[in-house]
Short mmCIF file of C-alpha atoms in Angstrom, two decimals:
data_model
loop_
_atom_site.label_atom_id
_atom_site.label_comp_id
_atom_site.label_asym_id
_atom_site.label_seq_id
_atom_site.Cartn_x
_atom_site.Cartn_y
_atom_site.Cartn_z
CA MET A 1 10.40 -20.43 -62.22
CA THR A 2 8.64 -19.12 -65.32
CA ASP A 3 10.05 -18.57 -68.79
CA TYR A 4 9.33 -15.28 -70.59
CA LEU A 5 11.34 -15.94 -73.71
CA LYS A 6 9.30 -14.03 -76.29
CA PHE A 7 9.31 -10.37 -77.33
CA TYR A 8 6.25 -8.23 -78.02
CA ILE A 9 6.54 -6.96 -81.61
CA ASN A 10 3.78 -5.66 -83.88
CA GLY A 11 1.03 -6.73 -81.51
CA GLU A 12 2.25 -10.33 -81.07
CA TRP A 13 4.52 -12.35 -78.79
CA VAL A 14 7.31 -13.61 -81.04
CA ASP A 15 10.42 -15.72 -80.61
CA PRO A 16 13.85 -14.07 -80.69
CA VAL A 17 15.74 -14.28 -83.96
CA LYS A 18 18.48 -16.12 -82.07
CA PRO A 19 17.79 -17.93 -78.75
CA ASN A 20 19.77 -16.42 -75.88
CA ALA A 21 18.13 -17.11 -72.52
CA ILE A 22 19.35 -15.78 -69.17
CA ASP A 23 18.13 -16.14 -65.60
CA VAL A 24 16.46 -13.33 -63.69
CA ILE A 25 17.86 -13.47 -60.16
CA ASN A 26 15.82 -12.83 -57.02
CA PRO A 27 18.24 -10.68 -54.96
CA ALA A 28 16.76 -11.84 -51.66
CA THR A 29 17.58 -15.49 -52.34
CA GLU A 30 20.29 -15.27 -55.02
CA GLU A 31 18.26 -17.89 -56.91
CA PRO A 32 16.71 -17.64 -60.40
CA CYS A 33 13.06 -16.60 -60.36
CA ALA A 34 12.43 -16.46 -64.13
CA ARG A 35 14.12 -16.65 -67.51
CA ILE A 36 14.05 -14.11 -70.32
CA SER A 37 15.70 -13.86 -73.72
CA LEU A 38 18.35 -11.34 -74.60
CA GLY A 39 17.62 -9.79 -77.97
CA SER A 40 19.91 -9.00 -80.86
CA GLU A 41 20.26 -6.28 -83.46
CA ALA A 42 18.00 -8.33 -85.72
CA ASP A 43 15.22 -8.24 -83.08
CA VAL A 44 15.65 -4.49 -82.80
CA ASP A 45 15.32 -4.13 -86.57
CA LYS A 46 12.01 -6.03 -86.50
CA ALA A 47 10.63 -3.95 -83.64
CA VAL A 48 11.70 -0.62 -85.13
CA ALA A 49 10.22 -1.61 -88.50
CA ALA A 50 6.90 -2.34 -86.79
CA ALA A 51 6.96 1.01 -84.98
CA LYS A 52 7.88 2.84 -88.18
CA ALA A 53 5.04 1.21 -90.09
CA ALA A 54 2.53 2.09 -87.36
CA PHE A 55 3.59 5.73 -87.05
CA PRO A 56 1.78 7.32 -90.03
CA SER A 57 -1.65 6.16 -88.86
CA PHE A 58 -1.15 6.46 -85.10
CA SER A 59 0.33 9.96 -85.34
CA ARG A 60 -2.85 11.06 -87.14
CA THR A 61 -5.21 9.84 -84.42
CA THR A 62 -7.18 12.53 -82.64
CA LYS A 63 -6.49 13.78 -79.16
CA GLU A 64 -9.81 12.26 -78.08
CA GLN A 65 -8.79 8.85 -79.41
CA ARG A 66 -5.50 8.95 -77.51
CA ILE A 67 -7.23 10.07 -74.33
CA ALA A 68 -9.58 7.10 -74.62
CA LEU A 69 -6.62 4.77 -75.18
CA LEU A 70 -4.78 6.05 -72.10
CA GLU A 71 -7.96 5.71 -70.04
CA LYS A 72 -8.28 2.09 -71.16
CA ILE A 73 -4.63 1.40 -70.31
CA LEU A 74 -5.23 2.85 -66.83
CA GLU A 75 -8.29 0.66 -66.40
CA VAL A 76 -6.38 -2.50 -67.34
CA TYR A 77 -3.33 -1.44 -65.28
CA LYS A 78 -5.46 -1.35 -62.14
CA THR A 79 -6.50 -4.97 -62.73
CA ARG A 80 -2.81 -5.98 -62.88
CA TYR A 81 -1.66 -3.71 -60.03
CA ASP A 82 -0.88 -6.51 -57.57
CA ASP A 83 0.95 -8.51 -60.25
CA ILE A 84 3.21 -5.56 -61.00
CA ALA A 85 3.97 -4.92 -57.32
CA LYS A 86 4.78 -8.58 -56.68
CA ALA A 87 7.00 -8.80 -59.75
CA ILE A 88 8.97 -5.70 -58.74
CA SER A 89 9.39 -6.98 -55.21
CA MET A 90 10.67 -10.34 -56.46
CA GLU A 91 12.97 -9.16 -59.24
CA MET A 92 14.64 -6.12 -57.64
CA GLY A 93 14.09 -6.68 -53.91
CA ALA A 94 11.72 -3.85 -53.04
CA PRO A 95 9.82 -4.55 -49.81
CA ILE A 96 6.27 -5.57 -50.75
CA THR A 97 4.80 -2.64 -48.85
CA LEU A 98 6.97 -0.21 -50.83
CA ALA A 99 6.19 -2.05 -54.06
CA MET A 100 2.45 -1.81 -53.41
CA LYS A 101 2.27 1.73 -52.03
CA ALA A 102 4.96 3.42 -54.13
CA GLN A 103 6.51 1.39 -56.94
CA ALA A 104 3.31 0.15 -58.59
CA ALA A 105 1.46 3.30 -57.58
CA THR A 106 3.69 5.46 -59.78
CA GLY A 107 2.16 3.82 -62.86
CA VAL A 108 -1.33 4.90 -61.83
CA GLY A 109 -0.08 8.37 -60.94
CA HIS A 110 1.66 8.99 -64.25
CA LEU A 111 -1.26 7.67 -66.32
CA MET A 112 -3.78 9.81 -64.46
CA GLN A 113 -1.58 12.88 -64.81
CA MET A 114 -0.93 12.30 -68.51
CA ILE A 115 -4.65 11.91 -69.21
CA LYS A 116 -5.28 15.25 -67.48
CA THR A 117 -2.33 16.85 -69.29
CA LEU A 118 -3.51 15.63 -72.68
CA LYS A 119 -7.03 16.90 -72.12
CA GLU A 120 -5.65 20.38 -71.41
CA PHE A 121 -2.88 20.45 -74.04
CA GLU A 122 -3.31 22.51 -77.22
CA PHE A 123 -1.45 21.04 -80.18
CA GLU A 124 -2.10 24.07 -82.40
CA SER A 125 -2.16 27.82 -81.92
CA GLN A 126 -2.32 30.69 -84.41
CA LYS A 127 -1.04 34.24 -84.41
CA GLY A 128 -1.90 36.22 -87.49
CA THR A 129 -1.43 33.94 -90.49
CA THR A 130 1.15 31.67 -88.83
CA LEU A 131 0.02 28.38 -87.35
CA ILE A 132 2.23 26.76 -84.72
CA ALA A 133 1.68 23.00 -84.67
CA HIS A 134 3.09 20.46 -82.22
CA GLU A 135 3.48 17.08 -83.90
CA ALA A 136 4.68 13.64 -82.79
CA ILE A 137 8.45 13.29 -83.16
CA GLY A 138 8.27 9.75 -84.60
CA VAL A 139 9.65 6.39 -83.53
CA CYS A 140 11.03 6.46 -79.97
CA ALA A 141 13.40 4.09 -78.21
CA PHE A 142 13.12 3.72 -74.44
CA ILE A 143 15.93 2.28 -72.32
CA THR A 144 14.76 2.02 -68.72
CA PRO A 145 16.39 1.08 -65.38
CA TRP A 146 15.77 -1.48 -62.67
CA ASN A 147 15.46 0.72 -59.57
CA TRP A 148 12.00 2.28 -60.15
CA PRO A 149 11.18 0.19 -63.19
CA ILE A 150 7.47 0.73 -63.86
CA ASN A 151 7.80 4.42 -62.94
CA GLN A 152 10.31 4.99 -65.71
CA ILE A 153 8.40 2.91 -68.23
CA VAL A 154 5.09 4.72 -67.70
CA CYS A 155 6.57 8.21 -67.51
CA LYS A 156 8.01 7.62 -71.00
CA VAL A 157 5.35 5.50 -72.68
CA GLY A 158 2.46 7.64 -71.36
CA PRO A 159 3.53 10.95 -72.92
CA ALA A 160 4.78 9.24 -76.08
CA LEU A 161 1.33 7.77 -76.64
CA ALA A 162 -0.27 11.11 -75.80
CA ALA A 163 1.91 12.76 -78.45
CA GLY A 164 1.09 10.17 -81.11
CA CYS A 165 4.50 8.48 -81.18
CA THR A 166 5.29 4.81 -81.68
CA MET A 167 7.98 3.08 -79.66
CA VAL A 168 10.31 0.24 -78.74
CA LEU A 169 11.03 -0.44 -75.06
CA LYS A 170 14.17 -2.12 -73.73
CA PRO A 171 13.70 -2.53 -69.98
CA SER A 172 16.53 -3.49 -67.67
CA GLU A 173 17.44 -7.15 -68.11
CA ILE A 174 17.95 -7.25 -64.32
CA ALA A 175 14.30 -6.43 -63.56
CA PRO A 176 12.31 -7.12 -66.74
CA LEU A 177 9.23 -8.93 -65.43
CA ASN A 178 7.17 -5.81 -64.68
CA ALA A 179 7.80 -4.67 -68.26
CA ILE A 180 6.41 -7.95 -69.60
CA ILE A 181 3.25 -7.38 -67.55
CA TRP A 182 3.14 -3.83 -68.93
CA ALA A 183 3.25 -5.22 -72.48
CA GLU A 184 0.35 -7.52 -71.58
CA ILE A 185 -1.55 -4.48 -70.30
CA MET A 186 -0.91 -2.60 -73.53
CA HIS A 187 -2.16 -5.56 -75.56
CA ALA A 188 -5.28 -6.00 -73.44
CA ALA A 189 -6.03 -2.28 -73.70
CA GLY A 190 -6.10 -2.51 -77.48
CA VAL A 191 -3.01 -0.48 -78.34
CA PRO A 192 -2.76 -0.74 -82.16
CA LYS A 193 -0.22 -3.14 -83.63
CA GLY A 194 3.28 -1.75 -83.87
CA VAL A 195 2.63 1.27 -81.65
CA PHE A 196 4.27 -0.36 -78.63
CA ASN A 197 7.01 -2.98 -78.91
CA LEU A 198 9.15 -4.71 -76.27
CA VAL A 199 12.58 -6.25 -76.83
CA ASN A 200 14.50 -7.50 -73.81
CA GLY A 201 18.27 -7.31 -73.90
CA ASP A 202 21.42 -5.76 -72.50
CA GLY A 203 22.80 -2.29 -73.07
CA PRO A 204 25.79 -3.12 -75.27
CA THR A 205 23.60 -5.07 -77.70
CA VAL A 206 19.96 -3.97 -77.75
CA GLY A 207 20.56 -0.58 -76.15
CA GLN A 208 23.32 0.22 -78.60
CA ALA A 209 21.28 -0.99 -81.58
CA LEU A 210 18.33 1.20 -80.60
CA SER A 211 20.50 4.26 -79.94
CA LYS A 212 22.19 4.16 -83.33
CA HIS A 213 19.23 2.95 -85.40
CA PRO A 214 18.58 5.28 -88.35
CA ASP A 215 14.80 4.81 -88.10
CA VAL A 216 14.63 5.83 -84.44
CA ASP A 217 13.85 9.54 -84.13
CA MET A 218 14.34 9.86 -80.38
CA VAL A 219 15.97 7.86 -77.62
CA SER A 220 14.97 8.39 -73.99
CA PHE A 221 17.36 6.82 -71.50
CA THR A 222 17.30 6.55 -67.72
CA GLY A 223 20.32 5.05 -65.98
CA SER A 224 23.90 5.77 -65.06
CA THR A 225 25.81 8.74 -66.42
CA ARG A 226 28.44 6.39 -67.83
CA ALA A 227 25.85 4.50 -69.88
CA GLY A 228 24.14 7.76 -70.84
CA VAL A 229 27.33 8.98 -72.46
CA LEU A 230 27.48 5.80 -74.56
CA VAL A 231 23.86 6.25 -75.64
CA ALA A 232 24.50 9.86 -76.69
CA LYS A 233 27.60 8.90 -78.68
CA ALA A 234 25.75 6.09 -80.45
CA ALA A 235 22.87 8.44 -81.28
CA ALA A 236 25.06 11.28 -82.55
CA ASP A 237 25.64 9.95 -86.06
CA THR A 238 21.93 10.03 -86.85
CA VAL A 239 21.32 13.38 -85.08
CA LYS A 240 18.31 12.02 -83.20
CA ARG A 241 16.91 13.69 -80.13
CA VAL A 242 18.40 12.26 -76.93
CA HIS A 243 16.67 12.62 -73.57
CA GLN A 244 18.59 11.50 -70.50
CA GLU A 245 17.81 11.15 -66.81
CA LEU A 246 21.10 10.07 -65.25
CA GLY A 247 22.91 9.86 -61.92
CA GLY A 248 22.79 12.03 -58.83
CA LYS A 249 24.57 12.87 -55.61
CA SER A 250 21.93 15.04 -54.04
CA ALA A 251 22.69 17.43 -51.21
CA ASN A 252 20.43 17.86 -48.19
CA ILE A 253 21.28 21.15 -46.47
CA ILE A 254 19.97 21.37 -42.92
CA LEU A 255 20.11 25.00 -41.78
CA PRO A 256 20.91 25.80 -38.13
CA ASP A 257 17.34 26.91 -37.32
CA ALA A 258 15.78 23.66 -38.54
CA ASP A 259 14.19 21.20 -36.13
CA LEU A 260 17.33 19.04 -36.19
CA LYS A 261 15.80 15.77 -35.04
CA LYS A 262 12.91 16.04 -37.48
CA ALA A 263 15.12 17.14 -40.38
CA VAL A 264 17.73 14.42 -39.85
CA THR A 265 15.07 11.75 -39.36
CA SER A 266 13.24 12.62 -42.57
CA GLY A 267 16.55 12.86 -44.41
CA VAL A 268 17.67 9.39 -43.34
CA VAL A 269 14.29 7.79 -44.08
CA SER A 270 14.16 9.41 -47.53
CA MET A 271 17.73 8.39 -48.33
CA MET A 272 17.30 4.78 -47.19
CA ARG A 273 14.03 4.26 -49.06
CA ASN A 274 14.30 1.61 -51.77
CA SER A 275 17.60 0.58 -50.11
CA GLY A 276 19.16 3.85 -51.30
CA GLN A 277 18.59 2.91 -54.93
CA SER A 278 17.08 6.18 -56.11
CA CYS A 279 18.86 8.63 -58.37
CA ASN A 280 17.44 11.59 -56.43
CA ALA A 281 18.15 10.22 -52.94
CA PRO A 282 19.52 12.84 -50.47
CA THR A 283 22.85 11.07 -50.00
CA ARG A 284 24.92 14.02 -48.76
CA MET A 285 23.56 15.57 -45.55
CA PHE A 286 25.10 18.96 -44.67
CA VAL A 287 24.79 20.05 -41.04
CA GLN A 288 26.42 22.94 -39.22
CA ALA A 289 29.63 21.78 -37.54
CA LYS A 290 28.43 22.45 -33.98
CA GLN A 291 25.35 20.27 -34.67
CA HIS A 292 27.29 17.48 -36.36
CA ASP A 293 27.59 15.06 -33.44
CA GLU A 294 23.93 15.42 -32.52
CA ALA A 295 22.90 14.90 -36.14
CA VAL A 296 25.04 11.76 -36.38
CA ALA A 297 23.48 10.39 -33.20
CA VAL A 298 19.97 10.94 -34.56
CA ALA A 299 20.88 9.44 -37.91
CA LYS A 300 22.41 6.40 -36.21
CA SER A 301 19.26 5.83 -34.17
CA VAL A 302 17.00 6.12 -37.21
CA ALA A 303 19.15 3.82 -39.35
CA GLU A 304 19.24 1.18 -36.62
CA SER A 305 15.44 1.32 -36.28
CA LEU A 306 14.93 0.31 -39.92
CA LYS A 307 13.88 -3.30 -40.43
CA VAL A 308 16.10 -5.11 -42.92
CA GLY A 309 14.42 -8.28 -44.05
CA ASP A 310 12.62 -10.48 -46.53
CA PRO A 311 10.89 -8.30 -49.16
CA LYS A 312 7.77 -10.46 -48.81
CA ALA A 313 7.35 -9.48 -45.13
CA GLU A 314 5.04 -6.50 -44.63
CA ASP A 315 7.14 -5.08 -41.79
CA THR A 316 10.36 -4.98 -43.86
CA THR A 317 11.55 -1.45 -44.62
CA LEU A 318 14.84 -2.32 -46.37
CA GLY A 319 15.20 -5.22 -48.76
CA PRO A 320 18.36 -6.33 -50.55
CA VAL A 321 20.06 -4.30 -53.23
CA VAL A 322 19.37 -5.50 -56.74
CA SER A 323 22.36 -7.66 -57.68
CA GLU A 324 25.72 -9.11 -56.74
CA THR A 325 27.43 -6.49 -58.90
CA GLN A 326 25.64 -3.70 -57.06
CA TYR A 327 26.37 -5.30 -53.67
CA ASN A 328 30.08 -5.55 -54.42
CA LYS A 329 30.25 -1.96 -55.64
CA ILE A 330 28.62 -0.70 -52.43
CA GLN A 331 30.99 -2.74 -50.27
CA LYS A 332 34.01 -1.24 -52.02
CA LEU A 333 32.67 2.28 -51.50
CA ILE A 334 31.97 1.66 -47.81
CA GLU A 335 35.54 0.41 -47.45
CA ALA A 336 36.79 3.51 -49.29
CA GLY A 337 34.93 5.74 -46.83
CA ILE A 338 36.61 4.01 -43.90
CA ALA A 339 40.06 4.12 -45.54
CA GLU A 340 39.74 7.85 -46.27
CA GLY A 341 38.95 8.69 -42.64
CA ALA A 342 35.18 9.05 -42.39
CA THR A 343 33.61 7.86 -39.14
CA VAL A 344 31.25 4.87 -39.25
CA ALA A 345 28.42 5.66 -36.82
CA THR A 346 26.53 2.49 -37.67
CA GLY A 347 26.59 -0.18 -40.34
CA GLY A 348 29.74 -0.77 -42.31
CA PRO A 349 30.96 -3.61 -44.54
CA GLY A 350 29.28 -6.97 -44.88
CA ARG A 351 25.73 -8.23 -44.54
CA PRO A 352 23.51 -7.32 -41.59
CA GLU A 353 23.57 -9.70 -38.66
CA GLY A 354 21.53 -12.83 -39.29
CA PHE A 355 21.90 -12.82 -43.08
CA ASN A 356 24.18 -15.26 -44.83
CA ARG A 357 22.67 -14.95 -48.31
CA GLY A 358 20.88 -12.34 -50.35
CA TYR A 359 22.36 -9.01 -51.42
CA TYR A 360 21.61 -7.27 -48.15
CA VAL A 361 23.64 -4.22 -47.14
CA ARG A 362 23.93 -2.86 -43.61
CA PRO A 363 22.27 0.60 -43.36
CA THR A 364 25.37 2.74 -42.96
CA ILE A 365 25.85 6.25 -41.57
CA PHE A 366 29.16 8.04 -42.10
CA GLY A 367 30.04 11.12 -40.07
CA ASN A 368 32.89 13.64 -40.45
CA VAL A 369 32.76 13.30 -44.21
CA LYS A 370 34.68 15.74 -46.40
CA ASN A 371 33.30 16.68 -49.78
CA SER A 372 36.53 15.47 -51.39
CA MET A 373 36.06 11.89 -50.16
CA THR A 374 35.01 9.15 -52.57
CA ILE A 375 31.76 8.51 -50.70
CA ALA A 376 30.83 12.18 -51.21
CA ARG A 377 31.76 12.19 -54.91
CA GLU A 378 30.53 8.90 -56.33
CA GLU A 379 26.92 7.72 -56.58
CA ILE A 380 26.79 4.74 -54.22
CA PHE A 381 23.21 3.64 -54.97
CA GLY A 382 22.87 1.82 -51.68
CA PRO A 383 21.76 2.52 -48.07
CA VAL A 384 24.80 4.66 -47.24
CA LEU A 385 24.51 8.24 -45.97
CA ALA A 386 27.37 10.75 -45.74
CA ILE A 387 27.05 13.53 -43.16
CA LEU A 388 29.23 16.57 -43.89
CA PRO A 389 29.81 19.37 -41.35
CA TYR A 390 29.91 22.99 -42.56
CA GLU A 391 30.88 26.24 -40.89
CA THR A 392 28.91 28.78 -42.94
CA GLU A 393 25.87 28.75 -45.17
CA GLU A 394 28.06 29.90 -48.06
CA GLN A 395 30.31 26.87 -47.59
CA ALA A 396 27.32 24.53 -47.51
CA VAL A 397 25.98 25.92 -50.79
CA LYS A 398 29.43 25.84 -52.41
CA ASP A 399 30.04 22.21 -51.38
CA ALA A 400 26.51 21.17 -52.32
CA ASN A 401 27.13 22.46 -55.85
CA ASP A 402 30.64 20.97 -56.00
CA THR A 403 29.57 17.82 -57.83
CA VAL A 404 29.29 16.74 -61.45
CA TYR A 405 25.63 15.93 -60.77
CA GLY A 406 22.59 18.17 -60.43
CA LEU A 407 19.44 16.08 -60.25
CA ALA A 408 17.90 16.96 -56.90
CA ALA A 409 18.62 18.91 -53.73
CA TYR A 410 16.95 19.35 -50.37
CA VAL A 411 16.86 22.31 -47.95
CA GLN A 412 15.43 22.28 -44.45
CA GLY A 413 15.11 25.23 -42.10
CA GLY A 414 12.78 27.26 -39.92
CA ASP A 415 12.71 30.49 -41.96
CA PRO A 416 10.79 29.97 -45.24
CA LYS A 417 12.45 33.00 -46.83
CA LYS A 418 15.95 31.74 -46.00
CA VAL A 419 15.11 28.21 -47.18
CA ARG A 420 13.91 29.62 -50.49
CA GLU A 421 17.02 31.80 -50.80
CA VAL A 422 19.32 28.80 -50.32
CA ALA A 423 17.27 26.77 -52.80
CA SER A 424 17.73 29.46 -55.45
CA GLN A 425 21.50 28.99 -55.29
CA LEU A 426 21.49 25.22 -55.81
CA ARG A 427 22.32 23.87 -59.27
CA ALA A 428 19.74 21.10 -59.40
CA GLY A 429 16.63 20.37 -61.42
CA ASN A 430 14.47 19.58 -58.37
CA VAL A 431 14.73 21.18 -54.94
CA HIS A 432 12.59 19.89 -52.07
CA LEU A 433 11.92 22.31 -49.21
CA ASN A 434 11.31 21.01 -45.68
CA GLY A 435 10.51 17.45 -46.67
CA THR A 436 8.08 18.20 -49.49
CA PRO A 437 7.55 14.98 -51.51
CA MET A 438 7.71 14.39 -55.26
CA ASP A 439 5.16 16.26 -57.39
CA MET A 440 4.09 14.46 -60.57
CA THR A 441 2.78 17.72 -62.02
CA ALA A 442 6.27 19.26 -61.84
CA PRO A 443 9.13 18.72 -64.32
CA PHE A 444 11.63 16.02 -63.36
CA GLY A 445 15.21 16.10 -64.60
CA GLY A 446 18.63 17.44 -63.82
CA TYR A 447 21.47 19.85 -64.49
CA LYS A 448 25.03 18.98 -65.53
CA GLN A 449 25.83 15.25 -65.76
CA SER A 450 22.43 14.33 -64.32
CA GLY A 451 21.04 14.60 -67.82
CA ASN A 452 18.99 16.79 -70.12
CA GLY A 453 15.31 17.25 -70.87
CA ARG A 454 12.44 16.86 -68.44
CA GLU A 455 9.85 14.20 -67.66
CA TYR A 456 6.35 14.24 -66.10
CA ALA A 457 3.15 16.08 -67.05
CA ALA A 458 3.28 18.70 -69.83
CA TRP A 459 7.09 18.85 -69.74
CA GLY A 460 7.23 15.13 -70.48
CA LEU A 461 4.70 15.44 -73.30
CA GLU A 462 6.63 18.27 -74.96
CA GLU A 463 9.76 16.10 -75.14
CA PHE A 464 7.97 13.93 -77.71
CA LEU A 465 6.81 16.76 -79.95
CA GLU A 466 8.33 18.61 -82.87
CA VAL A 467 7.30 22.24 -83.48
CA LYS A 468 6.18 23.24 -86.94
CA ALA A 469 5.47 26.79 -88.17
CA VAL A 470 2.95 26.92 -91.01
CA MET A 471 2.89 30.41 -92.54
CA GLY A 472 0.14 31.86 -94.71
CA VAL A 473 -2.76 30.17 -92.96
CA GLN A 474 -6.01 32.08 -93.37
CA ALA A 475 -7.76 32.95 -90.14
CA ALA A 476 -10.84 30.88 -89.41
#
């Protein structure tokens, strides 16, 4: 077990103002795998002061200088790629194959895309004698989650650097080790002192202090809707910009003319990926009533074919969920689904057979789910799929939209025109047609209580920019 008890502030690894060490738990073994320090408001003050001091000079760097910096970060990131993947697998339970091919890969993807975006982005334009300038918003606070940890760090830090902002990162205290490696990457890449700072801590202390800090100009938060509300309230008194990517309960509408076996199979695999711990997972599968039993049978077969196991094993497809708290929450929701009358096709409460430790959850398929049931309303964040029968397309669309969330949606069918028509009626920020994967060049974010603002590519960059109109500028 290794200790990571320092914070990265103003280009140096420094001790916390007050010692407060906690264990990082490996969810596969339930044993500590590292120790970190939880920061305090005093640590936040030091980090924000460093970022504030660095802003005047860094915000005046040229686009070419920031491109070169991002290219250097990408170069160093690639040398630490395996370290990041292994850390994520250990601290949050992602199977090593997923950690290598997807989790760590998102960092490379976002850096490459942001470099391309920055090269193409015009920070100034002029019409007549009015100049429109896009300028860095200032000091940014980032509060990031444990489920896709490096993804959410890089898709915030990358555009902030591209814009010329300085920042303080508070990663999840549940999965902080990848963020420590990221700080080492930033240091090795030569990021100027104070531009990037890292303070570990919990939400009620460090997260709250960052959100309300008068010298923070923007807070970007990814996590639960409940926590997002607290961040917004804390930020309100200082009228700072708040960007939020929150929860989801995404609908997957399978139209009657879809290849049912293919559509259900891809839906289950997508939903179960990362042990169901993705905010945009297709957790509610809508199938026409007469196809319901067949869909459940396919889903059951697919779920039972998934290999639950040690994250270090290359053939494992589902690792544990991240923590005891998360495990207990999922168990209660599975029990609620049974109590409210949904049919368990496979899975159910308890650990999978052969496991007596680790936060492993049985891949669970519920059939005959009604949209009013708890398992169709609440974000479970585990390997639990609800299959809901519908009679008409209109009912499917209505029920799909009958949720407080609006992050993602999925539509599958044989007629491209009909698929597109259904997609146009869904109140979600991302709609995937016929199994199309994530696109890092597209905006990512949600409607309703799934948040506000957008991440990725140019949309992510624009979140970190203020717009200034300068009138009376003589034409060149």
